[in-house]
Amino acid sequence: MTDVKTPEDKEIGAAVSKPGKPIAWPLGIAGVALLVVGSFLSWSYDSQILNDLSLNFNPGGLQILAILGAVLSLVLLLAEKGPLTKLGTWLDATLGLRMLGTGLALYMVLIVIAIGTESAGFINVNPGGYVSLLGALLLAAAAWMLPLRQLRDMSEARLPGWFEILAIAVLMGSILYAAAYALGLQDAWSFILCLVFIAVVATALFRSGALSWIGHVAQRRKRVLTLAAFVVAFLFPFTQNGSDANMSIANQVLIFSATAMGLNIVVGLAGLLDLGYIAFLGAGSYTAAVLSQSAFATVHWKPPFLVVVLLGACVSMILGLIIGTPTLRVSGDYLAIVTLGFGEIFRFTMGNLDGNNGPNLTNGPNGVPGIPDLKIGGFNFGDSHTLGPIDLGRFSNYYFLLLVLIGFVILVFARLNNSRIGRGWVAIREDEKAAEAMGVNVFGLKLLAFAVGAFLAGLAGTIKAHQDAAVSPDQYQFIESAFLLAAIVLGGMGTIAGVLLGATILKLLPEKLRFFSEYRLLMFGALLVLMMRFRPEGLVASRRRQLEFHEEDEELADVVEEEQLVTGEAK
């Protein structure tokens, strides 16, 4: 079996022999110095722009981000030539520096544009902004003058256990800080610039190989990574200063993530295209709503919440079996059409159960508003609680409950993925005929995938009904199913971290980018097109799918080379 080379490997191999220019390293140091000095000076004459960047020697948030980028650039420069050259034998400092320098230049250009457009013109950009812009441009130019080097396999980089655990802790802490800072930004330009900076740093770390090393460490220390992730998630409400708006967004992200994880079983593992999956979330929500003792509920029975959760999940699972039994004998586009129809049937049915067009069960198009808050024991989720100097409001209470839910959903997905059932699903996804020939119960496993995915969505729906305090048919439109599917494709089919990341991006951005109004869907479409072009395996691809795409690239390159040889174009 031949070794599979990634595009990065080919780029490095082609450029190993190219020497760098002697002026590159000192030019990069000068760029770092100018970027830092300019960040300590005033960038804007108007203090109302970009959360006040008008003070000298008192950097604002965006200026601090620029300083952090300069410090990271300095580390990569010293890894290329200086006291950290040993680090440079493992990391590709040049590739990382190229991305970081180019990204910081783009970051500074956008800041200058933002100041100029938000004020009366570019005359309101103070000298500090131009000094930092010049530093970023010098850094980018220097990075492209540095030579590329042949790297070693990052899986061989074994460091002491305490250092690897510390690296995981630093990574999780950085994620917590970045999430808290980004959610706290109310200014549109500030939020966009923060996202640009985070994307630049993440891409630079990926290109340098640092994230690859973190990935190998995460594989070796899965328990430490899982514990650190849940600690960070638990601490998140304590960073929001009692902000109900931000905690509401966080709750929607968790509900969306739990639902997407259930769909990941159907699409990511079993390879079944479901375009009506949002109906299972709605079934769980409506079950909880009609049993909630709301003034608009039509069923006057209030069982304990645990019973409601199980009933909602079971109702969704039964719907999954009902839709799956007759339709799973078709596949591909036909299955997508059938599931799309099921999602629309569910929405219209909930709107017709109003006592006129059908039995009075769901209050028709008006839905069931006024759903009371949960009460588990003596704990009322609608009350505010004080923990030391921090106030935890209603949404924070639901957040902790949703953390328990997402933990359970991840556990179920991970256990199934690593089981014989999960391997059967993957076999069906790869080649249904071959799997059936090898004795896999194709129909039974497909039906199980629908049932388990619907069950998990029903669990999320029961909590969503109480957290939103209302349910209505228009909450479960086709576009929501499309977003769930997009989260899986964007994050990485069949993975846990990828789906969580994709769900977070697709649920967070619409809430924070409301100033773009109708252009939000256009942005999402463009994002998916770019993903399919440059990283079709997703942001966090499974090893199997990553190898598949790289093998396809290698085969395509071989075909092109053969055609060139035949036509006499190859040298």
XYZ file of C-alpha atoms in Angstrom:
571
model
C 0.000 0.000 0.000
C 1.458 3.361 -0.994
C 1.720 6.233 1.458
C -0.992 8.857 1.107
C 0.359 12.384 0.823
C -1.672 15.382 1.768
C -1.521 18.632 -0.254
C 0.577 20.135 2.541
C 3.115 17.314 2.205
C 3.360 17.908 -1.551
C 3.818 21.635 -1.033
C 6.598 21.036 1.481
C 8.304 18.434 -0.643
C 8.339 20.750 -3.654
C 9.824 23.654 -1.734
C 12.350 22.024 0.607
C 15.249 22.968 -1.615
C 14.249 26.618 -1.996
C 16.414 28.847 0.215
C 14.977 31.778 2.051
C 16.102 35.387 1.800
C 18.481 36.653 4.523
C 16.375 39.748 5.110
C 13.265 37.696 5.930
C 13.926 36.994 9.617
C 14.911 40.546 10.707
C 12.047 41.915 8.630
C 9.654 39.632 10.521
C 11.043 40.797 13.888
C 10.576 44.413 12.802
C 6.990 43.635 11.781
C 6.244 42.086 15.180
C 7.732 45.110 16.956
C 5.697 47.594 14.912
C 2.505 45.560 15.420
C 2.980 45.594 19.204
C 4.006 49.265 19.398
C 1.083 50.336 17.227
C -1.344 48.324 19.392
C -0.333 50.347 22.445
C -1.125 53.555 20.583
C -4.536 54.957 19.681
C -6.180 53.442 16.605
C -9.327 55.551 16.396
C -10.140 59.199 16.989
C -13.748 58.325 17.858
C -14.088 56.498 21.194
C -17.525 55.140 20.238
C -16.126 52.880 17.509
C -15.045 49.249 18.090
C -15.461 49.438 21.870
C -13.088 52.401 22.278
C -9.656 52.107 20.644
C -8.871 55.789 21.173
C -6.571 55.645 24.207
C -2.783 55.540 24.212
C -1.072 52.865 26.338
C -4.451 51.380 27.266
C -5.214 48.813 24.546
C -8.787 47.760 23.926
C -10.004 44.262 23.184
C -9.158 44.221 19.466
C -5.742 45.724 20.193
C -5.059 42.992 22.765
C -5.922 40.401 20.122
C -3.385 41.991 17.775
C -0.741 41.818 20.531
C -1.533 38.130 21.081
C -1.125 37.536 17.345
C 2.225 39.334 17.416
C 3.423 37.202 20.359
C 2.458 33.998 18.533
C 4.267 35.273 15.435
C 7.369 35.933 17.533
C 7.293 32.362 18.847
C 7.159 31.015 15.291
C 9.984 33.332 14.210
C 12.158 32.148 17.105
C 11.330 28.572 16.158
C 12.640 29.329 12.674
C 15.838 31.021 13.865
C 16.616 31.562 17.504
C 16.418 29.844 20.886
C 13.336 27.819 19.893
C 14.831 26.122 16.812
C 14.332 22.707 18.415
C 10.609 23.415 18.324
C 10.995 24.282 14.652
C 12.196 20.750 13.878
C 8.716 19.503 14.821
C 6.469 22.387 13.799
C 6.328 23.953 10.375
C 6.961 27.469 11.625
C 7.064 28.913 8.108
C 3.670 27.638 6.952
C 2.106 28.734 10.232
C 3.788 32.127 10.014
C 2.615 32.625 6.435
C -0.988 32.059 7.414
C -0.667 34.109 10.603
C 1.091 37.039 8.921
C -1.373 37.131 6.022
C -4.313 36.795 8.411
C -3.066 39.590 10.693
C -2.619 41.841 7.660
C -6.215 41.112 6.647
C -7.304 41.713 10.259
C -5.655 45.142 10.339
C -7.031 46.088 6.908
C -10.547 45.258 8.099
C -10.027 47.315 11.258
C -8.934 50.350 9.243
C -11.952 49.881 6.946
C -14.271 49.543 9.953
C -12.979 52.737 11.554
C -13.214 54.624 8.271
C -16.760 53.481 7.459
C -18.144 53.836 10.981
C -16.767 57.389 11.334
C -16.553 60.315 8.934
C -13.671 58.792 6.933
C -10.187 57.335 7.129
C -8.900 60.579 8.568
C -10.258 59.313 11.896
C -7.785 56.406 11.861
C -5.067 57.473 14.278
C -1.355 56.774 13.578
C -1.344 53.696 15.833
C -3.665 51.897 13.428
C -1.394 52.560 10.474
C 1.699 51.538 12.453
C 0.099 48.205 13.341
C -1.048 47.753 9.731
C 2.500 48.365 8.492
C 3.832 45.850 11.029
C 1.338 43.205 9.906
C 2.240 43.779 6.238
C 5.977 43.486 6.986
C 5.327 40.289 8.945
C 3.335 38.798 6.056
C 6.043 39.729 3.531
C 8.770 38.225 5.730
C 6.826 34.998 6.210
C 6.621 34.415 2.453
C 10.403 34.940 2.159
C 11.243 32.240 4.719
C 12.141 28.742 3.452
C 9.955 25.676 3.908
C 11.399 22.670 5.676
C 10.772 18.937 5.684
C 8.852 17.972 8.836
C 8.774 14.906 11.011
C 5.651 12.957 11.859
C 3.848 14.745 14.709
C 2.682 11.413 16.144
C 6.311 10.801 17.144
C 6.414 13.938 19.309
C 6.124 12.410 22.776
C 6.466 14.863 25.647
C 6.105 14.355 29.408
C 2.584 13.501 30.553
C 2.247 16.630 32.681
C 3.087 18.830 29.663
C 0.507 17.140 27.451
C -2.159 17.548 30.140
C -1.121 21.189 30.555
C -1.461 21.709 26.790
C -5.015 20.329 26.886
C -5.852 22.583 29.844
C -4.448 25.656 28.059
C -6.406 24.821 24.919
C -9.678 24.384 26.804
C -9.057 27.560 28.791
C -8.416 29.488 25.569
C -11.663 28.171 24.104
C -13.556 29.272 27.225
C -12.015 32.746 27.118
C -12.647 33.131 23.378
C -16.288 32.045 23.715
C -16.916 34.364 26.659
C -15.238 37.319 24.938
C -16.956 36.801 21.571
C -20.432 36.413 23.098
C -19.894 39.559 25.147
C -19.339 41.688 22.038
C -22.440 43.618 21.040
C -20.861 45.716 18.301
C -21.240 44.090 14.856
C -17.813 44.974 13.528
C -16.102 43.921 16.754
C -17.758 40.492 16.617
C -16.798 39.948 12.971
C -13.193 41.014 13.605
C -13.003 38.712 16.619
C -14.201 35.797 14.462
C -11.623 36.672 11.802
C -8.841 36.664 14.395
C -9.948 33.319 15.874
C -10.125 31.772 12.387
C -6.662 33.106 11.506
C -5.043 31.747 14.665
C -6.774 28.365 14.341
C -5.697 28.038 10.691
C -2.131 29.077 11.531
C -1.917 26.474 14.287
C -3.289 23.863 11.908
C -0.829 24.736 9.150
C 2.092 24.734 11.566
C 1.205 21.244 12.810
C 0.434 22.297 16.386
C -3.189 21.197 16.123
C -2.062 17.889 14.619
C 0.043 17.306 17.710
C -2.913 18.253 19.920
C -4.986 15.728 17.981
C -2.477 12.959 18.721
C -2.383 13.996 22.380
C -6.182 13.939 22.496
C -6.171 10.396 21.104
C -3.771 9.292 23.818
C -5.581 11.135 26.623
C -9.262 10.967 25.711
C -10.439 10.923 29.322
C -8.452 14.043 30.197
C -9.801 15.857 27.132
C -13.390 14.825 27.883
C -13.113 15.915 31.512
C -11.529 19.236 30.532
C -14.262 19.887 27.950
C -17.044 19.360 30.480
C -15.260 21.478 33.103
C -15.015 24.320 30.575
C -18.680 23.895 29.635
C -19.670 23.892 33.314
C -17.714 27.088 34.008
C -19.146 28.949 31.006
C -22.208 30.456 32.826
C -19.887 31.942 35.446
C -18.200 34.042 32.730
C -21.397 35.723 31.500
C -22.202 37.984 34.487
C -25.790 36.763 34.599
C -26.490 37.612 30.935
C -29.774 35.922 30.008
C -29.274 36.782 26.325
C -25.966 34.931 26.053
C -27.178 31.989 28.124
C -30.255 31.704 25.925
C -27.985 31.430 22.886
C -25.876 28.817 24.695
C -29.004 26.787 25.474
C -30.116 26.877 21.856
C -26.658 25.693 20.827
C -26.844 22.730 23.231
C -30.344 21.736 22.064
C -29.255 22.037 18.451
C -26.092 20.021 19.165
C -27.982 17.205 20.897
C -30.443 17.016 18.002
C -27.633 17.089 15.422
C -25.864 14.270 17.278
C -28.975 12.127 16.863
C -29.104 12.950 13.154
C -25.404 12.099 12.964
C -26.337 8.483 13.679
C -28.730 8.453 10.727
C -26.597 10.443 8.272
C -23.029 10.222 9.550
C -22.932 6.536 10.504
C -25.678 4.811 8.528
C -25.483 7.122 5.502
C -29.254 7.727 5.280
C -30.245 11.166 3.996
C -33.031 12.455 6.283
C -34.498 15.866 5.400
C -37.374 15.805 7.880
C -35.502 15.108 11.088
C -36.752 18.256 12.824
C -40.145 16.520 13.178
C -38.703 14.198 15.841
C -37.566 17.191 17.886
C -41.064 18.640 17.476
C -42.699 15.402 18.613
C -40.767 15.521 21.869
C -41.572 19.200 22.358
C -45.306 18.752 21.747
C -45.421 15.753 24.086
C -43.905 17.827 26.885
C -46.160 20.788 26.051
C -49.466 18.924 26.199
C -48.430 17.314 29.507
C -47.136 20.550 31.061
C -50.349 21.775 32.737
C -50.175 24.930 30.615
C -53.439 26.904 30.489
C -53.559 26.092 26.759
C -52.741 22.386 27.114
C -55.528 19.967 26.267
C -54.329 16.965 28.296
C -54.844 17.530 32.009
C -52.351 15.072 33.388
C -49.056 16.125 34.951
C -46.671 13.173 35.351
C -43.152 13.612 36.820
C -40.647 15.192 34.480
C -38.628 11.988 34.094
C -41.785 10.262 32.835
C -42.436 13.153 30.441
C -38.880 12.862 29.081
C -39.269 9.140 28.453
C -42.723 9.602 26.909
C -41.502 12.334 24.568
C -38.503 10.257 23.508
C -40.660 7.168 22.979
C -43.245 9.084 20.930
C -40.440 10.347 18.679
C -38.977 6.850 18.431
C -42.381 5.401 17.442
C -42.683 8.051 14.725
C -39.215 7.068 13.565
C -40.290 3.428 13.313
C -43.513 4.376 11.545
C -41.743 6.456 8.920
C -38.804 4.080 8.673
C -40.597 0.755 8.213
C -42.221 1.475 4.829
C -39.638 3.936 3.475
C -36.247 2.416 4.254
C -36.638 0.019 1.354
C -35.810 2.995 -0.850
C -32.543 4.873 -0.699
C -30.721 7.933 -1.937
C -32.803 10.721 -3.426
C -36.053 8.786 -2.946
C -35.437 8.444 0.786
C -34.650 12.169 1.007
C -37.948 13.028 -0.712
C -39.953 10.740 1.584
C -38.386 12.123 4.779
C -38.868 15.678 3.516
C -42.552 14.899 3.046
C -42.765 13.414 6.533
C -41.356 16.599 8.066
C -43.943 18.727 6.283
C -46.759 16.301 7.187
C -45.826 16.585 10.856
C -45.888 20.398 10.754
C -49.264 20.580 9.028
C -50.700 17.894 11.315
C -49.732 19.862 14.419
C -51.469 22.871 12.903
C -54.662 20.952 12.150
C -55.170 19.347 15.564
C -57.174 22.371 16.751
C -60.663 20.921 17.302
C -61.958 22.063 13.901
C -59.907 20.108 11.368
C -59.170 17.327 13.817
C -59.165 16.514 17.538
C -58.246 19.367 19.848
C -54.810 18.194 20.936
C -52.199 20.787 20.003
C -54.224 24.042 19.929
C -53.643 24.256 16.176
C -51.491 26.981 14.595
C -51.373 28.908 17.873
C -49.424 26.122 19.530
C -49.132 25.740 23.291
C -47.822 28.930 24.960
C -47.386 29.592 28.655
C -45.553 26.342 29.428
C -44.494 26.508 33.089
C -40.894 26.095 34.165
C -39.626 22.736 35.288
C -39.661 21.760 38.932
C -37.515 18.815 39.936
C -37.875 18.154 43.630
C -37.717 21.507 45.344
C -35.668 23.131 42.580
C -37.531 25.543 40.334
C -35.715 26.192 37.058
C -37.501 29.500 36.656
C -35.982 31.051 39.787
C -32.701 32.931 39.939
C -29.967 31.630 42.195
C -26.899 33.327 43.613
C -23.591 31.523 43.898
C -21.172 33.852 45.619
C -20.986 37.129 43.650
C -22.490 35.533 40.520
C -26.204 35.490 39.695
C -27.433 32.451 37.772
C -30.750 33.150 36.078
C -33.409 30.961 34.525
C -31.421 30.162 31.367
C -28.377 29.176 33.402
C -30.486 26.609 35.260
C -31.629 25.037 31.992
C -28.048 25.192 30.704
C -26.808 22.809 33.399
C -29.688 20.422 32.680
C -28.853 20.526 28.978
C -25.217 19.745 29.810
C -26.411 16.508 31.401
C -28.469 15.797 28.283
C -25.600 16.439 25.848
C -23.310 14.278 27.984
C -25.807 11.414 27.769
C -26.255 11.859 24.007
C -22.476 11.876 23.429
C -22.104 8.749 25.562
C -24.797 6.923 23.568
C -23.267 7.971 20.250
C -19.725 7.012 21.276
C -20.757 3.597 22.593
C -22.794 2.822 19.483
C -20.078 4.082 17.159
C -17.491 1.767 18.728
C -19.804 -1.235 18.880
C -20.660 -3.974 16.412
C -23.822 -2.058 15.544
C -21.777 1.026 14.674
C -19.471 -0.980 12.427
C -22.560 -2.387 10.713
C -23.868 1.143 10.096
C -20.525 2.217 8.619
C -20.519 -0.854 6.366
C -23.999 0.047 5.106
C -22.889 3.627 4.498
C -19.846 2.561 2.496
C -21.477 -0.160 0.373
C -24.952 -1.426 1.178
C -24.805 -4.372 -1.261
C -21.442 -5.554 0.019
C -22.621 -5.273 3.625
C -25.720 -7.323 2.866
C -23.591 -9.949 1.111
C -21.420 -10.222 4.239
C -24.463 -11.008 6.391
C -25.269 -7.557 7.793
C -28.973 -7.093 8.598
C -29.265 -3.987 6.441
C -32.965 -3.242 6.954
C -32.859 -3.918 10.700
C -29.840 -1.669 11.272
C -31.332 1.110 9.157
C -34.524 0.954 11.193
C -32.502 0.970 14.420
C -30.620 4.070 13.252
C -33.921 5.887 12.633
C -35.299 4.789 16.007
C -32.226 5.742 18.072
C -31.792 9.079 16.272
C -35.468 9.937 16.800
C -35.238 8.908 20.478
C -32.342 11.299 21.123
C -34.123 14.147 19.313
C -37.236 13.529 21.432
C -35.162 13.853 24.612
C -33.892 17.270 23.489
C -37.419 18.326 22.501
C -38.907 17.751 25.962
C -36.408 20.159 27.543
C -36.706 22.636 24.667
C -40.457 23.019 25.258
C -39.976 24.136 28.878
C -36.933 26.268 28.097
C -38.767 28.129 25.300
C -42.026 28.222 27.337
C -44.006 27.670 24.094
C -44.267 25.404 21.058
C -45.858 26.124 17.684
C -45.808 24.424 14.264
C -43.732 27.137 12.607
C -40.737 26.205 14.796
C -40.306 22.946 12.884
C -39.956 23.974 9.256
C -37.793 22.325 6.620
C -35.089 24.966 6.973
C -34.346 23.664 10.490
C -33.742 20.152 9.132
C -31.476 21.662 6.488
C -29.461 23.459 9.156
C -29.091 20.240 11.153
C -27.790 18.444 8.079
C -25.474 21.357 7.277
C -24.030 21.204 10.806
C -23.061 17.561 10.262
C -21.545 18.175 6.833
C -19.714 21.298 8.011
C -18.358 19.757 11.200
C -17.543 16.270 9.931
C -19.847 13.308 9.369
C -19.577 10.526 11.911
C -17.579 12.542 14.465
C -18.497 13.962 17.859
C -16.289 17.054 18.082
C -17.026 17.963 14.460
C -20.793 17.885 14.872
C -20.587 19.915 18.089
C -18.405 22.484 16.324
C -20.653 22.627 13.261
C -23.790 22.963 15.388
C -22.184 25.748 17.418
C -21.184 27.683 14.293
C -24.557 27.370 12.564
C -26.557 28.241 15.675
C -24.314 30.946 17.093
C -23.667 32.974 13.942
C -27.340 33.654 13.061
C -27.910 35.013 16.564
C -24.852 37.275 16.531
C -25.119 38.325 12.873
C -28.698 39.593 12.909
C -27.504 42.910 11.488
C -26.926 41.086 8.176
C -30.667 40.353 7.990
C -31.542 38.496 4.780
C -27.884 37.994 3.812
C -27.312 35.398 6.539
C -28.515 32.483 4.405
C -26.332 33.683 1.543
C -23.321 33.624 3.871
C -24.130 30.094 5.025
C -24.485 28.923 1.439
C -21.136 30.431 0.520
C -19.571 28.831 3.609
C -20.815 25.379 2.617
C -19.618 25.827 -0.970
C -16.149 26.762 0.274
C -16.149 23.790 2.640
C -17.064 21.387 -0.159
C -14.276 22.827 -2.291
C -11.414 23.042 0.182
C -12.285 20.583 2.985
C -15.036 18.181 1.915
C -14.374 15.854 4.856
C -15.481 18.569 7.325
C -13.743 20.731 9.908
C -13.060 17.747 12.162
C -12.945 14.784 9.815
C -12.887 11.183 10.916
C -9.664 9.379 10.030
C -11.519 7.060 7.647
C -13.079 9.885 5.610
C -9.859 11.919 5.616
C -7.933 9.016 4.122
C -10.692 8.457 1.564
C -10.516 12.031 0.289
C -6.696 12.034 0.212
C -6.694 8.744 -1.711
C -9.125 10.284 -4.221
C -6.774 13.260 -4.647
C -3.840 10.891 -5.185
C -5.755 8.849 -7.765
C -6.812 12.012 -9.592
C -3.202 13.204 -9.713
C -2.090 9.821 -11.134
C -4.794 9.982 -13.842
C -3.736 13.500 -14.860
C -0.093 12.433 -15.009
C -0.941 9.437 -17.211
C -2.945 11.651 -19.567
C -0.033 14.063 -19.812
C 2.338 11.205 -20.632
C 0.002 9.962 -23.374
C -0.393 13.391 -24.935
C 3.307 14.167 -24.624
C 2.753 17.121 -22.282
C 4.693 15.667 -19.339
C 8.405 16.355 -19.285
